[in-house]
């Protein structure tokens, strides 16, 4: 239900500057069709909406693109006609999830097997709900894909009432449409934002002319203190959540009376509910609205939002005589308000996998041990790097030091101040009696140094990931420090795959760039992969930690060191038996596709792992490997082509003994050729890790 006080969706979204791809389903589907490989969407002409339901309906309705065949699954895919929109636009969806289910909107570009997720929801509602999502400008034709999955319970359904695509950004709004561009009032018992104008007023007759048309017919948003009863009554006008990175200039017009009785501010609010103030009204010396002349005051404020945020217009009153505030004509531009504004910082300058050197990291020339860049060939005794299993990583080790102790300091590039960051890296410890100083991360700001992370437990010699959120007040550098005071108390410290992003680490997990449809780390299940129940002798098994049989299988997953992976448990199987894992059906593409994944083949009796392309009822071999390979996770890349619908099949075959567990993790499918990676001949030694 729309959370506007005294406002319901009594009228539908008005047709105003609508672009191709818009539809109100009044008499037809405007070129939208059901994907025949999935359950058909049904057009309800009387109710003017389309839906997909959990149970078959007896109603005689028109089915969109129905082929009369059996419905394979309760998942309906609605495809728009081909769209060509070179300018930025906003898609607004009026929908309802009844009972249980999910709705997802994706963008499909010709020649790519995988769609780009735009928005999704699993929240049921009792009435129609509006969502907004930005469509970035592109020169390539694309299709909007709407996937509805009603839940298994009886009566569950997913319905779409209207689809409207308009030029501009979703933050833009002049409040002339009934949907109010997705802006909503955060309800308060005493003070709330109302729609003003339109020739009639609900509460007040002296509302000013709107800014868009400069008359009483146009609309604006306003809040009044007349019902304020307690100190610091707060009213909030909140935009929809952004779905793409937004950096530029936010503009709006406002009027304000009784400035001493209210505080007017604009914030961004992230998914964690954390606020960041963008702007606060000062002293404008405005007259009360009861005067004959009202002037709108323009505001421009810089906005940098690399992750999902809402824009919040907040007014707080200290009494019933706190006056009023009005807002109109909100707009966004990708150009910054001032030419002096620094561009949004690119945190990737601090990323490094050490395959080609130290990147932008440096070391101090000081007495002690330095971080050494080393590599390990795949073997059954020693762990390799985290990136590929056969590449480079950094190592600090007391045995490599000529002294009894050491301090190794790795210094990152300079980061701008007054920003929040998320640092992620992988580390592995071995042989430390005390771990509190084995590896620590410091934030160096000027002459001061603050510890922001330290390792508290032994990592068992495996690669473990950690996320660290930190805030800079001024330009700073991240420093990785390994300290060893006594030779006999110390072991080895390995470091790899450092990455940096903007914002809180909890935000980056559900960031603006959603996980690609083709990626799976098995942390939330099988990601649409299914077991082949007809052609195999067992199942792939989700597992966390080491496998039950000794001297075979991984000790931890590749993604985090404490997450899930998929493996074939050899113990209950016979030699030569296999397990098969099928991907979801993938659209064909004229261009090359790249499949990458990590595999673990450790054990004296290891059999075979193979990857097949399944199409037209037949398998074509893409890649295979037999026998024991390494105690480490290794990366494989496979490039293939298929211009028709297909599936990827992972097949593991048991070897001669129970010590033949095979595991896979971090599968990634992307459009385009596989990148060329060159791993130089290993140098140095890493006996210290395993």
PDB file of C-alpha atoms in Angstrom, residues 18-22 83-90 107 135-142 144 165-166:
ATOM      1  CA  UNK A  18       5.587   7.916 -22.067  1.00  0.00           C
ATOM      2  CA  UNK A  19       8.272   6.013 -23.953  1.00  0.00           C
ATOM      3  CA  UNK A  20       7.941   2.719 -25.862  1.00  0.00           C
ATOM      4  CA  UNK A  21       7.673  -0.206 -23.463  1.00  0.00           C
ATOM      5  CA  UNK A  22       4.922   1.442 -21.408  1.00  0.00           C
ATOM      6  CA  UNK A  83      13.466  -1.111 -27.023  1.00  0.00           C
ATOM      7  CA  UNK A  84      15.951   1.447 -28.307  1.00  0.00           C
ATOM      8  CA  UNK A  85      16.424   4.320 -25.879  1.00  0.00           C
ATOM      9  CA  UNK A  86      19.734   6.120 -26.016  1.00  0.00           C
ATOM     10  CA  UNK A  87      18.803   8.542 -23.213  1.00  0.00           C
ATOM     11  CA  UNK A  88      18.457   7.842 -19.502  1.00  0.00           C
ATOM     12  CA  UNK A  89      14.925   6.810 -18.518  1.00  0.00           C
ATOM     13  CA  UNK A  90      12.914   5.644 -15.515  1.00  0.00           C
ATOM     14  CA  UNK A 107      17.456  -5.948 -18.714  1.00  0.00           C
ATOM     15  CA  UNK A 135      17.394   2.518 -17.071  1.00  0.00           C
ATOM     16  CA  UNK A 136      20.857   3.729 -17.973  1.00  0.00           C
ATOM     17  CA  UNK A 137      21.432   5.145 -21.432  1.00  0.00           C
ATOM     18  CA  UNK A 138      22.667   2.586 -23.948  1.00  0.00           C
ATOM     19  CA  UNK A 139      23.265   2.404 -27.675  1.00  0.00           C
ATOM     20  CA  UNK A 140      22.283  -1.274 -27.853  1.00  0.00           C
ATOM     21  CA  UNK A 141      18.671  -2.469 -28.240  1.00  0.00           C
ATOM     22  CA  UNK A 142      17.384  -4.266 -25.155  1.00  0.00           C
ATOM     23  CA  UNK A 144      12.798  -5.628 -20.322  1.00  0.00           C
ATOM     24  CA  UNK A 165       8.810   4.302 -18.904  1.00  0.00           C
ATOM     25  CA  UNK A 166       9.489   8.045 -18.893  1.00  0.00           C
TER      26      UNK A 166
END
